[in-house]
């Protein structure tokens, strides 16, 4: 289905079902469909010093500090599955270490954005690593991998950065469990909200570039940014980016009443114990590595033998 039609149909359904003036349009894949959205995301994240210093840099530091543990006791052949890599700066250090150890790596970037698949493939190929792109949503990935990858070709090393926070932990943990079998390795990153003020949690998202990025699903429907008020709140365990209609807005048969709030992005922030609880039915937690700032954690996971 055409992405504009999919978003439009979903918004209609949400409006019909709404029990309040807040309409949820925050399915993650709606934000990464077009080249323009991908470029807006780059500006909002890689192009933002505040975002980089608050969220990316702590992860890079954790990886560097624990690189030996993250890359030890692996067999010769590695299938590195990078979930939502964007520009894969956080994967580079791990890939470099695996290469230094003389391991044979095949890199599989997985994304709904063709722009970022090309960006990741170009960056990793330049390091002399063979790449196979997978243009797919995470929800469908287990079946795709089982068709494409043969177990005899090596173990899977699954990496999911803060994109983990785009999903509720129980939901994404179950998806990940379909990707990781005995002998495989999985790394996830998350941020918990304990001891961090709402202002500090939300400030990396209160930028013009995040506003541009998060409005794109509505822009695709022909809505005008000037008709909406941009807000970022921490509510119900998530940083939520919202747009409130300043007046009644009509685009063809779509009517959005004045005061209606449309939420286009939700980035979840659960406590580390809650994340571990969601992972526990599926994974053996082999290591938890915490940053010195921002409550960022990296978890090293292995498949739980049932």
mmCIF file of C-alpha atoms in Angstrom:
data_model
loop_
_atom_site.group_PDB
_atom_site.id
_atom_site.type_symbol
_atom_site.label_atom_id
_atom_site.label_comp_id
_atom_site.label_asym_id
_atom_site.label_seq_id
_atom_site.Cartn_x
_atom_site.Cartn_y
_atom_site.Cartn_z
ATOM 1 C CA UNK A 1 0.000 0.000 0.000
ATOM 2 C CA UNK A 2 1.184 3.530 -0.758
ATOM 3 C CA UNK A 3 2.561 5.030 2.460
ATOM 4 C CA UNK A 4 0.440 8.191 2.181
ATOM 5 C CA UNK A 5 -2.709 6.090 1.868
ATOM 6 C CA UNK A 6 -1.612 3.858 4.748
ATOM 7 C CA UNK A 7 -1.014 6.846 7.044
ATOM 8 C CA UNK A 8 -4.280 8.459 5.964
ATOM 9 C CA UNK A 9 -6.325 5.303 6.604
ATOM 10 C CA UNK A 10 -4.655 4.772 9.974
ATOM 11 C CA UNK A 11 -5.309 8.387 11.020
ATOM 12 C CA UNK A 12 -8.991 8.078 10.051
ATOM 13 C CA UNK A 13 -9.305 4.939 12.187
ATOM 14 C CA UNK A 14 -7.587 6.590 15.139
ATOM 15 C CA UNK A 15 -9.852 9.635 14.908
ATOM 16 C CA UNK A 16 -12.934 7.400 14.827
ATOM 17 C CA UNK A 17 -11.759 5.386 17.847
ATOM 18 C CA UNK A 18 -10.450 8.325 19.867
ATOM 19 C CA UNK A 19 -11.781 8.663 23.391
ATOM 20 C CA UNK A 20 -9.893 11.908 23.973
ATOM 21 C CA UNK A 21 -8.462 14.741 21.906
ATOM 22 C CA UNK A 22 -5.096 12.918 21.602
ATOM 23 C CA UNK A 23 -4.729 10.912 18.379
ATOM 24 C CA UNK A 24 -1.856 8.395 18.235
ATOM 25 C CA UNK A 25 -0.076 8.300 14.872
ATOM 26 C CA UNK A 26 3.212 7.186 16.390
ATOM 27 C CA UNK A 27 4.011 3.972 14.507
ATOM 28 C CA UNK A 28 7.808 4.129 14.096
ATOM 29 C CA UNK A 29 7.973 3.175 10.414
ATOM 30 C CA UNK A 30 5.832 6.169 9.435
ATOM 31 C CA UNK A 31 8.812 8.426 10.196
ATOM 32 C CA UNK A 32 11.365 6.839 7.835
ATOM 33 C CA UNK A 33 9.646 6.256 4.498
ATOM 34 C CA UNK A 34 10.975 8.975 2.187
ATOM 35 C CA UNK A 35 14.407 10.395 1.427
ATOM 36 C CA UNK A 36 13.245 13.749 2.806
ATOM 37 C CA UNK A 37 12.306 12.105 6.109
ATOM 38 C CA UNK A 38 15.675 10.338 6.291
ATOM 39 C CA UNK A 39 17.549 13.582 5.710
ATOM 40 C CA UNK A 40 15.416 15.311 8.344
ATOM 41 C CA UNK A 41 16.290 12.504 10.771
ATOM 42 C CA UNK A 42 19.996 12.990 10.098
ATOM 43 C CA UNK A 43 19.707 16.674 10.970
ATOM 44 C CA UNK A 44 17.694 15.885 14.103
ATOM 45 C CA UNK A 45 20.225 13.347 15.407
ATOM 46 C CA UNK A 46 23.689 13.319 13.812
ATOM 47 C CA UNK A 47 23.409 17.022 13.044
ATOM 48 C CA UNK A 48 22.473 17.981 16.607
ATOM 49 C CA UNK A 49 25.315 18.372 19.128
ATOM 50 C CA UNK A 50 22.810 18.246 21.975
ATOM 51 C CA UNK A 51 21.324 14.959 20.751
ATOM 52 C CA UNK A 52 24.772 13.502 20.045
ATOM 53 C CA UNK A 53 26.196 14.460 23.441
ATOM 54 C CA UNK A 54 23.110 13.300 25.379
ATOM 55 C CA UNK A 55 22.342 10.025 23.606
ATOM 56 C CA UNK A 56 24.915 8.912 21.024
ATOM 57 C CA UNK A 57 28.174 9.707 22.833
ATOM 58 C CA UNK A 58 27.348 7.714 26.000
ATOM 59 C CA UNK A 59 26.672 4.618 23.865
ATOM 60 C CA UNK A 60 29.905 5.051 21.928
ATOM 61 C CA UNK A 61 31.778 5.329 25.228
ATOM 62 C CA UNK A 62 30.132 2.186 26.657
ATOM 63 C CA UNK A 63 31.055 0.219 23.533
ATOM 64 C CA UNK A 64 34.655 1.420 23.669
ATOM 65 C CA UNK A 65 35.012 0.648 27.379
ATOM 66 C CA UNK A 66 33.627 -2.890 26.987
ATOM 67 C CA UNK A 67 34.721 -3.813 23.467
ATOM 68 C CA UNK A 68 36.695 -6.876 24.583
ATOM 69 C CA UNK A 69 33.700 -8.447 26.335
ATOM 70 C CA UNK A 70 31.353 -7.571 23.482
ATOM 71 C CA UNK A 71 33.529 -9.333 20.937
ATOM 72 C CA UNK A 72 35.073 -12.273 22.772
ATOM 73 C CA UNK A 73 34.378 -16.017 22.353
ATOM 74 C CA UNK A 74 32.891 -15.771 18.878
ATOM 75 C CA UNK A 75 33.312 -18.296 16.038
ATOM 76 C CA UNK A 76 34.997 -17.516 12.741
ATOM 77 C CA UNK A 77 31.902 -16.563 10.735
ATOM 78 C CA UNK A 78 29.618 -13.711 11.855
ATOM 79 C CA UNK A 79 26.306 -12.529 10.419
ATOM 80 C CA UNK A 80 26.096 -8.978 11.806
ATOM 81 C CA UNK A 81 22.450 -7.884 11.763
ATOM 82 C CA UNK A 82 22.169 -4.131 12.301
ATOM 83 C CA UNK A 83 18.601 -3.122 13.144
ATOM 84 C CA UNK A 84 17.726 0.406 12.031
ATOM 85 C CA UNK A 85 21.367 1.448 11.575
ATOM 86 C CA UNK A 86 20.866 4.906 10.069
ATOM 87 C CA UNK A 87 24.476 5.943 9.644
ATOM 88 C CA UNK A 88 26.029 3.024 11.570
ATOM 89 C CA UNK A 89 28.561 4.950 13.657
ATOM 90 C CA UNK A 90 27.879 2.849 16.765
ATOM 91 C CA UNK A 91 28.335 -0.398 14.840
ATOM 92 C CA UNK A 92 31.713 0.644 13.412
ATOM 93 C CA UNK A 93 33.662 0.021 16.617
ATOM 94 C CA UNK A 94 32.277 -3.496 16.981
ATOM 95 C CA UNK A 95 32.823 -4.300 13.308
ATOM 96 C CA UNK A 96 36.392 -2.980 13.493
ATOM 97 C CA UNK A 97 37.107 -5.195 16.500
ATOM 98 C CA UNK A 98 35.634 -8.262 14.806
ATOM 99 C CA UNK A 99 37.815 -7.564 11.768
ATOM 100 C CA UNK A 100 40.872 -7.092 13.978
ATOM 101 C CA UNK A 101 40.209 -10.564 15.375
ATOM 102 C CA UNK A 102 40.292 -11.950 11.836
ATOM 103 C CA UNK A 103 36.627 -12.991 11.760
ATOM 104 C CA UNK A 104 34.634 -13.301 8.554
ATOM 105 C CA UNK A 105 31.764 -10.812 8.678
ATOM 106 C CA UNK A 106 28.710 -10.409 6.510
ATOM 107 C CA UNK A 107 26.811 -7.224 7.340
ATOM 108 C CA UNK A 108 22.993 -7.115 7.109
ATOM 109 C CA UNK A 109 21.520 -3.632 7.613
ATOM 110 C CA UNK A 110 17.765 -3.806 8.260
ATOM 111 C CA UNK A 111 15.638 -0.713 7.726
ATOM 112 C CA UNK A 112 12.361 0.536 6.247
ATOM 113 C CA UNK A 113 14.334 3.453 4.769
ATOM 114 C CA UNK A 114 16.027 2.718 1.444
ATOM 115 C CA UNK A 115 18.060 5.892 1.969
ATOM 116 C CA UNK A 116 19.589 4.575 5.191
ATOM 117 C CA UNK A 117 20.116 1.112 3.758
ATOM 118 C CA UNK A 118 22.256 2.668 1.039
ATOM 119 C CA UNK A 119 24.003 4.936 3.558
ATOM 120 C CA UNK A 120 24.858 2.024 5.869
ATOM 121 C CA UNK A 121 25.922 -0.252 2.991
ATOM 122 C CA UNK A 122 28.234 2.362 1.505
ATOM 123 C CA UNK A 123 29.831 3.094 4.887
ATOM 124 C CA UNK A 124 30.420 -0.550 5.824
ATOM 125 C CA UNK A 125 31.481 -1.704 2.346
ATOM 126 C CA UNK A 126 34.235 0.922 2.474
ATOM 127 C CA UNK A 127 35.646 -1.046 5.426
ATOM 128 C CA UNK A 128 35.998 -4.125 3.227
ATOM 129 C CA UNK A 129 32.955 -5.933 4.643
ATOM 130 C CA UNK A 130 30.425 -7.680 2.412
ATOM 131 C CA UNK A 131 26.880 -6.323 2.808
ATOM 132 C CA UNK A 132 23.363 -7.601 2.092
ATOM 133 C CA UNK A 133 20.565 -5.071 2.565
ATOM 134 C CA UNK A 134 17.220 -6.092 4.039
ATOM 135 C CA UNK A 135 14.386 -3.631 3.340
ATOM 136 C CA UNK A 136 11.848 -4.738 5.940
ATOM 137 C CA UNK A 137 10.028 -3.877 9.159
ATOM 138 C CA UNK A 138 11.333 -5.534 12.302
ATOM 139 C CA UNK A 139 8.006 -7.323 12.767
ATOM 140 C CA UNK A 140 8.567 -9.362 9.582
ATOM 141 C CA UNK A 141 12.282 -9.911 9.980
ATOM 142 C CA UNK A 142 12.447 -13.353 11.616
ATOM 143 C CA UNK A 143 10.781 -15.005 8.643
ATOM 144 C CA UNK A 144 12.954 -13.072 6.180
ATOM 145 C CA UNK A 145 16.185 -14.003 7.972
ATOM 146 C CA UNK A 146 15.223 -17.660 8.166
ATOM 147 C CA UNK A 147 14.795 -17.644 4.377
ATOM 148 C CA UNK A 148 17.948 -15.674 3.603
ATOM 149 C CA UNK A 149 20.500 -16.862 6.159
ATOM 150 C CA UNK A 150 21.798 -20.356 6.649
ATOM 151 C CA UNK A 151 22.854 -21.327 10.154
ATOM 152 C CA UNK A 152 25.961 -23.051 8.808
ATOM 153 C CA UNK A 153 27.178 -19.661 7.585
ATOM 154 C CA UNK A 154 27.866 -18.441 11.124
ATOM 155 C CA UNK A 155 26.288 -17.066 14.259
ATOM 156 C CA UNK A 156 24.135 -13.970 14.319
ATOM 157 C CA UNK A 157 25.321 -10.832 16.069
ATOM 158 C CA UNK A 158 22.217 -8.651 16.402
ATOM 159 C CA UNK A 159 22.679 -4.967 17.252
ATOM 160 C CA UNK A 160 19.850 -2.608 18.186
ATOM 161 C CA UNK A 161 20.760 0.851 19.469
ATOM 162 C CA UNK A 162 18.367 3.342 21.019
ATOM 163 C CA UNK A 163 15.843 2.373 18.343
ATOM 164 C CA UNK A 164 14.957 -0.170 21.061
ATOM 165 C CA UNK A 165 13.192 2.747 22.768
ATOM 166 C CA UNK A 166 10.861 3.206 19.788
ATOM 167 C CA UNK A 167 8.905 0.202 21.066
ATOM 168 C CA UNK A 168 7.421 -0.920 24.345
ATOM 169 C CA UNK A 169 9.943 -3.365 25.840
ATOM 170 C CA UNK A 170 7.652 -6.413 25.910
ATOM 171 C CA UNK A 171 6.831 -5.936 22.233
ATOM 172 C CA UNK A 172 10.373 -5.465 20.925
ATOM 173 C CA UNK A 173 11.742 -8.214 23.206
ATOM 174 C CA UNK A 174 9.410 -10.736 21.588
ATOM 175 C CA UNK A 175 10.461 -9.584 18.104
ATOM 176 C CA UNK A 176 14.137 -9.914 19.015
ATOM 177 C CA UNK A 177 13.558 -13.388 20.417
ATOM 178 C CA UNK A 178 12.669 -14.566 16.909
ATOM 179 C CA UNK A 179 16.061 -13.427 15.619
ATOM 180 C CA UNK A 180 18.350 -14.960 18.233
ATOM 181 C CA UNK A 181 18.980 -18.679 18.684
ATOM 182 C CA UNK A 182 21.447 -20.697 20.727
ATOM 183 C CA UNK A 183 24.991 -19.406 20.231
ATOM 184 C CA UNK A 184 23.872 -16.054 18.817
ATOM 185 C CA UNK A 185 24.615 -12.707 20.438
ATOM 186 C CA UNK A 186 22.365 -9.667 20.802
ATOM 187 C CA UNK A 187 23.107 -6.158 22.044
ATOM 188 C CA UNK A 188 20.458 -3.584 22.862
ATOM 189 C CA UNK A 189 20.716 -0.025 24.183
ATOM 190 C CA UNK A 190 18.186 1.820 26.304
ATOM 191 C CA UNK A 191 17.765 4.885 28.471
ATOM 192 C CA UNK A 192 15.873 4.820 31.761
ATOM 193 C CA UNK A 193 14.273 7.943 33.266
ATOM 194 C CA UNK A 194 15.262 7.530 36.924
ATOM 195 C CA UNK A 195 16.759 10.668 38.396
ATOM 196 C CA UNK A 196 16.479 12.646 35.159
ATOM 197 C CA UNK A 197 14.166 15.655 35.070
ATOM 198 C CA UNK A 198 11.485 15.889 32.391
ATOM 199 C CA UNK A 199 13.245 18.929 30.973
ATOM 200 C CA UNK A 200 16.530 17.037 30.575
ATOM 201 C CA UNK A 201 14.804 13.989 29.074
ATOM 202 C CA UNK A 202 12.861 16.005 26.535
ATOM 203 C CA UNK A 203 15.366 18.756 25.672
ATOM 204 C CA UNK A 204 17.162 16.788 22.881
ATOM 205 C CA UNK A 205 13.768 16.557 21.160
ATOM 206 C CA UNK A 206 12.822 20.234 21.470
ATOM 207 C CA UNK A 207 14.668 21.366 18.369
ATOM 208 C CA UNK A 208 13.635 22.715 15.014
ATOM 209 C CA UNK A 209 15.132 19.711 13.240
ATOM 210 C CA UNK A 210 13.163 17.219 15.393
ATOM 211 C CA UNK A 211 10.053 19.271 14.688
ATOM 212 C CA UNK A 212 10.689 19.029 10.931
ATOM 213 C CA UNK A 213 11.342 15.307 11.164
ATOM 214 C CA UNK A 214 8.348 14.401 13.313
ATOM 215 C CA UNK A 215 5.864 16.478 11.308
ATOM 216 C CA UNK A 216 6.638 14.584 8.084
ATOM 217 C CA UNK A 217 3.821 11.990 8.396
ATOM 218 C CA UNK A 218 1.353 14.887 8.578
ATOM 219 C CA UNK A 219 3.134 16.749 5.794
ATOM 220 C CA UNK A 220 2.701 13.690 3.575
ATOM 221 C CA UNK A 221 -1.056 14.082 4.075
ATOM 222 C CA UNK A 222 -0.947 17.696 2.873
ATOM 223 C CA UNK A 223 -1.271 19.298 6.310
ATOM 224 C CA UNK A 224 0.382 22.651 6.942
ATOM 225 C CA UNK A 225 2.849 22.927 9.819
ATOM 226 C CA UNK A 226 1.715 26.502 10.562
ATOM 227 C CA UNK A 227 -1.687 25.182 11.636
ATOM 228 C CA UNK A 228 -0.222 23.170 14.523
ATOM 229 C CA UNK A 229 1.564 23.821 17.812
ATOM 230 C CA UNK A 230 4.664 21.662 18.414
ATOM 231 C CA UNK A 231 5.092 20.215 21.912
ATOM 232 C CA UNK A 232 7.268 17.554 23.566
ATOM 233 C CA UNK A 233 6.187 15.923 26.830
ATOM 234 C CA UNK A 234 7.232 12.990 29.007
ATOM 235 C CA UNK A 235 4.053 11.098 29.768
ATOM 236 C CA UNK A 236 3.127 7.455 30.405
ATOM 237 C CA UNK A 237 6.722 6.232 30.186
ATOM 238 C CA UNK A 238 7.507 7.910 26.864
ATOM 239 C CA UNK A 239 8.893 11.091 25.347
ATOM 240 C CA UNK A 240 6.038 12.124 23.067
ATOM 241 C CA UNK A 241 6.183 14.569 20.157
ATOM 242 C CA UNK A 242 2.797 16.112 19.497
ATOM 243 C CA UNK A 243 1.055 18.620 17.229
ATOM 244 C CA UNK A 244 -2.061 20.433 18.400
ATOM 245 C CA UNK A 245 -4.380 21.983 15.818
ATOM 246 C CA UNK A 246 -4.653 25.753 16.314
ATOM 247 C CA UNK A 247 -7.853 25.765 14.260
ATOM 248 C CA UNK A 248 -10.074 23.277 12.471
ATOM 249 C CA UNK A 249 -8.088 21.883 9.527
ATOM 250 C CA UNK A 250 -9.577 20.315 6.397
ATOM 251 C CA UNK A 251 -7.683 18.482 3.663
ATOM 252 C CA UNK A 252 -10.110 16.885 1.239
ATOM 253 C CA UNK A 253 -12.325 14.582 3.384
ATOM 254 C CA UNK A 254 -9.930 14.681 6.355
ATOM 255 C CA UNK A 255 -11.129 17.006 9.140
ATOM 256 C CA UNK A 256 -9.058 17.700 12.253
ATOM 257 C CA UNK A 257 -10.922 19.735 14.851
ATOM 258 C CA UNK A 258 -9.352 22.668 16.664
ATOM 259 C CA UNK A 259 -7.564 21.479 19.789
ATOM 260 C CA UNK A 260 -6.971 17.952 18.479
ATOM 261 C CA UNK A 261 -3.506 16.663 19.359
ATOM 262 C CA UNK A 262 -1.765 14.282 16.957
ATOM 263 C CA UNK A 263 1.154 12.346 18.383
ATOM 264 C CA UNK A 264 3.645 11.335 15.702
ATOM 265 C CA UNK A 265 6.507 9.974 17.827
ATOM 266 C CA UNK A 266 6.816 8.090 21.112
ATOM 267 C CA UNK A 267 10.247 7.165 22.474
ATOM 268 C CA UNK A 268 9.800 4.938 25.507
ATOM 269 C CA UNK A 269 11.790 5.291 28.713
ATOM 270 C CA UNK A 270 11.332 2.369 31.087
ATOM 271 C CA UNK A 271 13.407 1.613 34.157
ATOM 272 C CA UNK A 272 16.276 -0.813 33.651
ATOM 273 C CA UNK A 273 14.599 -3.429 35.908
ATOM 274 C CA UNK A 274 11.453 -3.201 33.747
ATOM 275 C CA UNK A 275 13.509 -3.667 30.578
ATOM 276 C CA UNK A 276 15.279 -6.662 32.114
ATOM 277 C CA UNK A 277 11.909 -8.108 33.154
ATOM 278 C CA UNK A 278 10.615 -7.807 29.570
ATOM 279 C CA UNK A 279 13.743 -9.500 28.193
ATOM 280 C CA UNK A 280 13.881 -12.269 30.820
ATOM 281 C CA UNK A 281 11.379 -14.704 29.231
ATOM 282 C CA UNK A 282 13.450 -14.857 26.045
ATOM 283 C CA UNK A 283 17.070 -14.042 26.874
ATOM 284 C CA UNK A 284 19.910 -14.784 29.204
ATOM 285 C CA UNK A 285 21.245 -11.370 30.243
ATOM 286 C CA UNK A 286 25.001 -11.887 30.062
ATOM 287 C CA UNK A 287 26.093 -8.346 30.811
ATOM 288 C CA UNK A 288 24.729 -4.916 31.732
ATOM 289 C CA UNK A 289 27.009 -1.968 31.037
ATOM 290 C CA UNK A 290 26.003 1.465 32.290
ATOM 291 C CA UNK A 291 27.142 4.881 31.152
ATOM 292 C CA UNK A 292 28.407 7.378 33.657
ATOM 293 C CA UNK A 293 25.821 9.900 32.442
ATOM 294 C CA UNK A 294 22.278 10.078 31.083
ATOM 295 C CA UNK A 295 21.172 6.658 32.436
ATOM 296 C CA UNK A 296 22.157 4.915 29.203
ATOM 297 C CA UNK A 297 22.684 1.155 29.405
ATOM 298 C CA UNK A 298 23.912 -1.479 26.980
ATOM 299 C CA UNK A 299 22.728 -5.044 27.551
ATOM 300 C CA UNK A 300 24.516 -8.103 26.203
ATOM 301 C CA UNK A 301 22.053 -10.926 25.574
ATOM 302 C CA UNK A 302 22.181 -14.584 24.716
ATOM 303 C CA UNK A 303 19.318 -16.907 23.822
ATOM 304 C CA UNK A 304 17.625 -18.550 26.795
ATOM 305 C CA UNK A 305 17.451 -22.315 26.439
ATOM 306 C CA UNK A 306 13.852 -23.278 27.121
#
